[in-house]
Coordinates of C-alpha atoms and ligand atoms in Angstrom, one line a residue:
X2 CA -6.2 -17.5 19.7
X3 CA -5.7 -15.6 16.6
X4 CA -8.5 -15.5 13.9
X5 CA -7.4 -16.4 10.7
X6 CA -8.5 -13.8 7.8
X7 CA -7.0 -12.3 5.3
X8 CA -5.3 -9.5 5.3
X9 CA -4.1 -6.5 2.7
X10 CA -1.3 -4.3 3.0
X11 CA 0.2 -2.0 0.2
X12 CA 3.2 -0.2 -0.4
X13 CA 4.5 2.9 -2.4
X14 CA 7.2 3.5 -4.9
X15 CA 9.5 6.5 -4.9
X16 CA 12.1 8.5 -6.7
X17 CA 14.8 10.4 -5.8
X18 CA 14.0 14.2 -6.3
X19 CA 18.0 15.2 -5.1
X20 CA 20.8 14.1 -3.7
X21 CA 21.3 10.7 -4.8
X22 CA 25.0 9.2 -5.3
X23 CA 25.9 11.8 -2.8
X24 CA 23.8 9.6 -0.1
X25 CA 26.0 6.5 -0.4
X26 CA 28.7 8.5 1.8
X27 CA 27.2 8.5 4.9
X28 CA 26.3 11.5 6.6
X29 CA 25.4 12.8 3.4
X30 CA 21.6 13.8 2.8
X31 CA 18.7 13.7 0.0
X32 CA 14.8 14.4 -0.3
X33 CA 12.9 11.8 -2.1
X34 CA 9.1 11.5 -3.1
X35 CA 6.9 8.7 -2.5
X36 CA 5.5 7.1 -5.5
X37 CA 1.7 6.2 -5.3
X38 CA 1.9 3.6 -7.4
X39 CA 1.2 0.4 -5.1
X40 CA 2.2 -2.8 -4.4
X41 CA -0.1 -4.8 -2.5
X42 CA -0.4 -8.3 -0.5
X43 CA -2.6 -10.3 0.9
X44 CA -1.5 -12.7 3.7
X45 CA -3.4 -14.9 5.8
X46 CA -2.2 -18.3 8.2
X47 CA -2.3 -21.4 6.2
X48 CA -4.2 -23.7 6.5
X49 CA -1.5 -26.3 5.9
X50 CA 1.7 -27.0 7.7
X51 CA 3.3 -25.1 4.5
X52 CA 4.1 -21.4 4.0
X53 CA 3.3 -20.5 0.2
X54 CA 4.6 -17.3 -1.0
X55 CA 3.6 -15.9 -4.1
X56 CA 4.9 -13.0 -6.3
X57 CA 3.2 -11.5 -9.7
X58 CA 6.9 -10.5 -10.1
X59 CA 7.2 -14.5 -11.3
X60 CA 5.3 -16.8 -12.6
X61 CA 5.5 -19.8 -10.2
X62 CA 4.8 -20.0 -6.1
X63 CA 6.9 -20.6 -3.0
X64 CA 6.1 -23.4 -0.8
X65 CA 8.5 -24.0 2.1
X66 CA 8.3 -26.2 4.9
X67 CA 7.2 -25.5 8.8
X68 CA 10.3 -25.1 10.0
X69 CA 12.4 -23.4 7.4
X70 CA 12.7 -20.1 9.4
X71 CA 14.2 -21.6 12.0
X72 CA 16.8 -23.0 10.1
X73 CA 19.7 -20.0 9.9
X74 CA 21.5 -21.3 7.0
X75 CA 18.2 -21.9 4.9
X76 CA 18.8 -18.6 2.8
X77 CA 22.4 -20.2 1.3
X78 CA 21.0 -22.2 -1.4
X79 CA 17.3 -20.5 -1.8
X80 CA 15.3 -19.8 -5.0
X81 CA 17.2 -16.6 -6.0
X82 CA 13.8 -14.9 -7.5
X83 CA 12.4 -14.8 -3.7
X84 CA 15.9 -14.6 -1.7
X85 CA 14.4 -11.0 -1.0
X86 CA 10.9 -11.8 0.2
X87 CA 12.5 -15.0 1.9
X88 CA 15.3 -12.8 3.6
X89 CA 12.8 -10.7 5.3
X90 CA 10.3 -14.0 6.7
X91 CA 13.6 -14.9 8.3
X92 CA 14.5 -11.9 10.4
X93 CA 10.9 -11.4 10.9
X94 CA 10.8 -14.9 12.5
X95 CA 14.1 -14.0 14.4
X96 CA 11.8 -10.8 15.7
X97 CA 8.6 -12.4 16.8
X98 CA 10.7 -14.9 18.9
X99 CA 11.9 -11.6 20.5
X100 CA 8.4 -11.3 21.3
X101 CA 7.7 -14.4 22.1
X102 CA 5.3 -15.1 19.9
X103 CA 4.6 -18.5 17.7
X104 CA 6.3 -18.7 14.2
X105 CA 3.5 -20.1 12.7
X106 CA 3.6 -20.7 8.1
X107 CA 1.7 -18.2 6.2
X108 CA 0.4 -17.6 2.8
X109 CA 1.2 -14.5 0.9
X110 CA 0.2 -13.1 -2.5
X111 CA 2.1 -9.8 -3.2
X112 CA 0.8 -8.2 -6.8
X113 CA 1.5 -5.6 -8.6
X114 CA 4.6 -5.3 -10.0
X115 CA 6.0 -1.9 -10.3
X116 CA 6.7 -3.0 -14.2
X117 CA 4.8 -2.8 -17.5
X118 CA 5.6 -5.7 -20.4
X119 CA 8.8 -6.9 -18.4
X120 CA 9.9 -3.4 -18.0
X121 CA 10.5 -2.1 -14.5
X122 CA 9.7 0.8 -13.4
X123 CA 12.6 2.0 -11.8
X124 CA 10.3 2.7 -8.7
X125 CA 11.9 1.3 -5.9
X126 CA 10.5 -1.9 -6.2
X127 CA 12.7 -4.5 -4.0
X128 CA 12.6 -2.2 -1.4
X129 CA 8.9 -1.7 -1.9
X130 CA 8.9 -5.9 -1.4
X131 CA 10.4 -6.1 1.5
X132 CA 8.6 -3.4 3.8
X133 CA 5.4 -4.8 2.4
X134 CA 6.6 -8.4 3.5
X135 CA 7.2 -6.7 6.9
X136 CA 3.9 -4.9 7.0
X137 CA 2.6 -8.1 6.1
X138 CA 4.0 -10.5 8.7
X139 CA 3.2 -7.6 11.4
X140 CA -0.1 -7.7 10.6
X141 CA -1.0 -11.1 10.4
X142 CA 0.1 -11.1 14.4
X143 CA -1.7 -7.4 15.3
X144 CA 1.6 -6.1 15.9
X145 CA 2.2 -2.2 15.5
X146 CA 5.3 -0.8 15.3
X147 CA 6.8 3.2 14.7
X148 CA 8.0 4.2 11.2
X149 CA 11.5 4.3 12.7
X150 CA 11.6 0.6 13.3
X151 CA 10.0 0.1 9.9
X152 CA 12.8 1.7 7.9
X153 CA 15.4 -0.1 10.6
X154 CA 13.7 -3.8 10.0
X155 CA 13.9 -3.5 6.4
X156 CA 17.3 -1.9 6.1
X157 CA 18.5 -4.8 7.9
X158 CA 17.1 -7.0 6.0
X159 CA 18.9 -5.2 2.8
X160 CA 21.8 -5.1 4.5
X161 CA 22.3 -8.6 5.6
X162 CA 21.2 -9.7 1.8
X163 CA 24.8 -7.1 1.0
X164 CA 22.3 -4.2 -0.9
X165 CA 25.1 -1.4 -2.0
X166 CA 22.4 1.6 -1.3
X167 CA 21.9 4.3 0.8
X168 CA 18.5 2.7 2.3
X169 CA 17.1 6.1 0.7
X170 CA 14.2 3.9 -0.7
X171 CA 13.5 2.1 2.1
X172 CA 13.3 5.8 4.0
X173 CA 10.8 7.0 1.6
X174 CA 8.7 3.9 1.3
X175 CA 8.5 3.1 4.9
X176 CA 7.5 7.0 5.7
X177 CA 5.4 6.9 2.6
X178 CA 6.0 10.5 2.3
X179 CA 8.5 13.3 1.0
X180 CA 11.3 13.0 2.7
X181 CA 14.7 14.3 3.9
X182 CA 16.9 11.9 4.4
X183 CA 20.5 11.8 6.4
X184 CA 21.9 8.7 5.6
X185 CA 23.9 6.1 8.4
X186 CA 27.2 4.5 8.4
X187 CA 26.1 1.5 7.1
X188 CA 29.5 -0.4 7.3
X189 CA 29.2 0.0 11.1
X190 CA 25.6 -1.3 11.2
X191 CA 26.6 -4.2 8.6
X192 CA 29.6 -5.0 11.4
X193 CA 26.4 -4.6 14.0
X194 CA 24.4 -7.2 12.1
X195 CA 27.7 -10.1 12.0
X196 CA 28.7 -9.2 16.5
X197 CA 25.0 -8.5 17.6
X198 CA 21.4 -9.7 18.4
X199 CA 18.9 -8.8 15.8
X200 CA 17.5 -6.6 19.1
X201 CA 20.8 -4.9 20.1
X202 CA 21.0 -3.9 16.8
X203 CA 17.0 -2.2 16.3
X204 CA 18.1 -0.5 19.9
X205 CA 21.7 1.3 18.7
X206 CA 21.3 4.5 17.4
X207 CA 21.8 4.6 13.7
X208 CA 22.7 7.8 13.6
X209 CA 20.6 9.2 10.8
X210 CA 17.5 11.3 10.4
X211 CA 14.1 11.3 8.5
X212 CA 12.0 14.1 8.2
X213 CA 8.6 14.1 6.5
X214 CA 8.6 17.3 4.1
X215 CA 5.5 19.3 3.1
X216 CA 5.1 21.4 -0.3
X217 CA 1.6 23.5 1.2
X218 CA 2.9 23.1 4.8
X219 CA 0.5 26.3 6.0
X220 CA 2.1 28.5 8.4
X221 CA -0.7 30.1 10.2
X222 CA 1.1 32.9 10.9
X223 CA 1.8 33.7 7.2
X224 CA 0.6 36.9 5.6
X225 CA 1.8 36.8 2.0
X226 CA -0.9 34.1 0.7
X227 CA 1.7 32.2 -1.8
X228 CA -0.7 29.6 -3.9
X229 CA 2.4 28.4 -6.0
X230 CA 0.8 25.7 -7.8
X231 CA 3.0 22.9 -8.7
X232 CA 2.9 19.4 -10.2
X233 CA 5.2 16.6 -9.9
X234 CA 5.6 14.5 -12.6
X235 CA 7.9 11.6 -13.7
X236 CA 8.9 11.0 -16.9
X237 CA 9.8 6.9 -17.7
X238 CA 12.2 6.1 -20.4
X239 CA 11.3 2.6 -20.5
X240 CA 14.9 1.5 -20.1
X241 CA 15.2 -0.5 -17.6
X242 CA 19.0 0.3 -15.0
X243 CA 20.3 -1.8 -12.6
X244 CA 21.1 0.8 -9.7
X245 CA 23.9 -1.3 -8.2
X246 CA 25.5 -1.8 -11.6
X247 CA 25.8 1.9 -11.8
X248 CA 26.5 2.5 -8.3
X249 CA 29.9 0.0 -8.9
X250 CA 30.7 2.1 -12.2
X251 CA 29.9 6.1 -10.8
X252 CA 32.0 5.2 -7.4
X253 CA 35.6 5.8 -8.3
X254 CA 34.0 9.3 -10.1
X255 CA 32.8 10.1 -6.7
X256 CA 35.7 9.8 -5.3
X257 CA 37.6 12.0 -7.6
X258 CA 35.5 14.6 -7.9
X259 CA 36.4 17.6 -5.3
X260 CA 33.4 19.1 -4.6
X261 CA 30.5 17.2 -6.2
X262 CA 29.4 16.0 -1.9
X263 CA 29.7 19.7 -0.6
X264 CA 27.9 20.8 -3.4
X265 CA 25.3 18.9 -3.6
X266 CA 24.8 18.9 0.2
X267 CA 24.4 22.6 -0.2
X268 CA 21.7 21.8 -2.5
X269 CA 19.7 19.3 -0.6
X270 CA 19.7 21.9 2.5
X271 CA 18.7 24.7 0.2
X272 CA 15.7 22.7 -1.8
X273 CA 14.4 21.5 1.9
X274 CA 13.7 25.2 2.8
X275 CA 12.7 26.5 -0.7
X276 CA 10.3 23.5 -0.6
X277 CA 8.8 24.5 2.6
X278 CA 9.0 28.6 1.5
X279 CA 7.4 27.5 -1.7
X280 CA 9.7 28.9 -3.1
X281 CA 9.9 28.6 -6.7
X282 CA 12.8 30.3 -8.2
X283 CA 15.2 28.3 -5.4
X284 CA 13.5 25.0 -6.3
X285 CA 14.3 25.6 -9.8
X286 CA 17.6 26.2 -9.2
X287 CA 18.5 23.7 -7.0
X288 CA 17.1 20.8 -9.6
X289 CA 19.0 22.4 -12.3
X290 CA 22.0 22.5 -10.4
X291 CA 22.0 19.1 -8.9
X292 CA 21.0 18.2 -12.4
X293 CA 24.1 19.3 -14.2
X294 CA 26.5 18.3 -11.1
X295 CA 25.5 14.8 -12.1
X296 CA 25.8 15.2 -15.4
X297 CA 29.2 16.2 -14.8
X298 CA 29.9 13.6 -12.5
X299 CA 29.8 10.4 -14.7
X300 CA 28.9 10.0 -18.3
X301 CA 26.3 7.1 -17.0
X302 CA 24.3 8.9 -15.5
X303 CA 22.8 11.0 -17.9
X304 CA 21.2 8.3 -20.6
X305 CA 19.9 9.7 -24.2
X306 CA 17.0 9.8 -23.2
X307 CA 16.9 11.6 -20.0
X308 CA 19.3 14.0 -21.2
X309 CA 15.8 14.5 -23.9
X310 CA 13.7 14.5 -20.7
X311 CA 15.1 17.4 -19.3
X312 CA 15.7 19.2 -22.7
X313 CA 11.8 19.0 -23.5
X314 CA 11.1 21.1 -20.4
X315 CA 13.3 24.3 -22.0
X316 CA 11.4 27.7 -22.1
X317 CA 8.7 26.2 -20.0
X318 CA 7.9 26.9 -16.6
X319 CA 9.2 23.4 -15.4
X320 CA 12.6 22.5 -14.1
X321 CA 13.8 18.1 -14.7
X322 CA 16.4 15.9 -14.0
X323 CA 17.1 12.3 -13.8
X324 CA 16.1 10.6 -11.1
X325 CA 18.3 8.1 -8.8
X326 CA 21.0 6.1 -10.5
X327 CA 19.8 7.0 -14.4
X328 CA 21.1 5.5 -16.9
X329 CA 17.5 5.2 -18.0
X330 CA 14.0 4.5 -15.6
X331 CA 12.7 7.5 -14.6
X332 CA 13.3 11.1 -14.4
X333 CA 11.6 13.8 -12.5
X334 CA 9.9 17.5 -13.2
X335 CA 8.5 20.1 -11.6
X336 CA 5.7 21.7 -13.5
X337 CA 4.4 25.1 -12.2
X338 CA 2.1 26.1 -15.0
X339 CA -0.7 23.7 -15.8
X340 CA -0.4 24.3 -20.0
X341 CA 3.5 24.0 -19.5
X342 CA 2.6 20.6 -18.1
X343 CA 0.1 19.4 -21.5
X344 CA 3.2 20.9 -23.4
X345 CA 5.8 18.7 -22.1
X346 CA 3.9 15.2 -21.4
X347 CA 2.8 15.4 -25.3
X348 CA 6.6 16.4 -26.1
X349 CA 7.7 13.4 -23.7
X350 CA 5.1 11.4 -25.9
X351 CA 6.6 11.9 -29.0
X352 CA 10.2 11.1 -27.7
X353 CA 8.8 7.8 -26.1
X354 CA 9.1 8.9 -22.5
X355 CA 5.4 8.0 -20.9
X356 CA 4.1 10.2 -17.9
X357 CA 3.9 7.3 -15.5
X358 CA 3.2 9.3 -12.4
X359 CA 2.1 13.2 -11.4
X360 CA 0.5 14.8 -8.6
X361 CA -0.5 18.1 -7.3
X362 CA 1.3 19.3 -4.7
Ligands
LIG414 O1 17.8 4.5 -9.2 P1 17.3 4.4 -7.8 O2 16.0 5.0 -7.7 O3 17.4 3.0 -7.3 O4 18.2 5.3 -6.9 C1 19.6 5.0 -6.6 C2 20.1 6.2 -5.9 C3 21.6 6.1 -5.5 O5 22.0 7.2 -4.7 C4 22.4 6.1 -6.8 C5 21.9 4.8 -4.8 C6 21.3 4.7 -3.4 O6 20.9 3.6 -3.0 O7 21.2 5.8 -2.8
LIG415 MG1 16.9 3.8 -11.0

């Protein structure tokens, strides 16, 4: 018999640090930082033959019958605010019947938006919802399972719901670390989803790789005692994008442009060893020049105001960019003098770009 209490989960936000666009094409790879900015839920059994499901995201509750999750067309006409959260109940039903345990209704209250007076963050935040729903639901039966099958759960789920991205977020969020990321052929595993079991699908090989990266990883065998101190900071513009919006519009540019995946591959390898040489003067270089290579790739990317975001960081010892699909949210920096850092957050301040997040690495 399982006790009913109540139980808390949380999970991150993250932004792209390099490589993004260039990850849609599978095979391609990019490193992107967890956010520590939460999202958190609380989830218990109900009491009631109901499941209620709750979001701060909206401003109204979810109540759904007993046996809606076993009901495979239920999602076709569903309340489109929790299609998401919903989507993810009902292949985490279809996986507990792999375990043979009892679909039993639930309550869940997720909170904490990743937004400020109706503007979002730009953190990551539906994929944030959906490995916290997971978490959640895997909790609530004592069930552990590897980081792997976390990002492979919720990228199903994303895929199934049609989600147009790399699954770079869910990467991040379900690893809750730096990462490197090598992204998957997702039209394969989309065609997996339509043929296959939920389970024959979770036991194919992907074909992609996550590897957690560390800034201070200490080599014990180093003599040269390099105490490079940076800070990671993001910079939020307070206008809101719509990633898949701009993933639709920055395609065809993709396409055209010659070298803009071999370039920015050569990047992505080069700022995974500077980052683990804390190396300084390669970091630098390689967010400058993934900077301008997007800058150049599609007129969307770069917004006003990120294009002021990275300008505020000139003759300081900080190198920017925008972050993920631009077009506004947030962008990133790397600060690696501690005045520099005052400097640009009060020069960020003055353009109306807030310092939502930083962190010493
Ligand atoms: O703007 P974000 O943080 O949602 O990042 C989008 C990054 C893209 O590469 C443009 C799309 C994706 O899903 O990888
Ligand atoms: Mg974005």
């Amino acid at each position: 018999m399982l006790e009913n209490k109540i139980i808390t989960n949380k999970t991150c936000g993250k932004l792209y640090i390099a490589g993004e666009y260039s990850i849609l094409t599978a095979g391609q790879s990019a490193i992107i930082k967890n956010v520590n900015i939460f999202m958190e839920s609380r989830i218990s059994f109900s009491d009631t033959d109901e499941y209620t499901v709750f979001s701060d995201m909206f401003d109204y509750k979810l109540t759904l019958e007993k046996d809606t999750f076993n009901n495979e067309n239920i999602l076709q006409n569903f309340d489109k605010n929790y299609l998401l959260i919903c989507e993810a109940i009902s292949v985490m039903s279809e996986y507990l019947k792999l375990k043979n345990l009892e679909i039993k209704p639930f309550e869940m209250k997720i909170t904490g938006k990743m937004e400020r007076d109706g503007k979002k963050f730009g953190i990551g935040s539906s994929g944030s919802v959906v490995i916290l729903t997971i978490k959640s639901i895997l909790s609530l039966y004592n069930l552990e399972i590897s980081k792997e099958m976390l990002f492979k759960l919720s990228s199903y789920v994303l895929l199934k719901r049609g989600d147009n991205g790399s699954m770079g977020d869910i990467a991040c969020i379900s690893y809750e670390n730096l990462i490197f990321y090598r992204s998957f052929d997702r039209k394969r595993i989309r065609e997996l989803i339509e043929k296959e079991t939920l389970e024959d699908v979770l036991e194919t090989d992907w074909n992609y790789e996550i590897s957690e990266l560390y800034f201070n990883e200490k080599e014990p065998n180093r003599k040269d005692k390099n105490s490079l101190s940076c800070e990671f900071l993001a910079g939020w513009t307070k206008e809101p994008a719509i990633s898949k919006d701009l993933i639709n519009i920055v395609k065809s540019s993709i396409c055209e442009s010659e070298n803009f995946l071999k370039d920015v591959e050569e990047i992505v390898k080069k700022l995974r060893e500077a980052i683990k040489n804390r190396d300084k003067l390669a970091i630098k270089e390689c967010i400058d020049e993934n900077g301008k290579l997007l800058e150049n790739l599609d007129e969307n990317i770069y917004s006003k105001k990120l294009k002021e975001l990275v300008n505020a960081t000139k003759n300081l010892d900080i190198c920017a960019k925008s972050s993920g699909a631009g077009g506004g949210d947030c962008g990133i920096a790397f600060s690696f003098d501690e005045r520099d850092t005052k400097i640009v957050v009060e020069k960020w301040k003055k353009l109306g770009i807030e310092l939502l997040y930083s962190e010493k690495l």
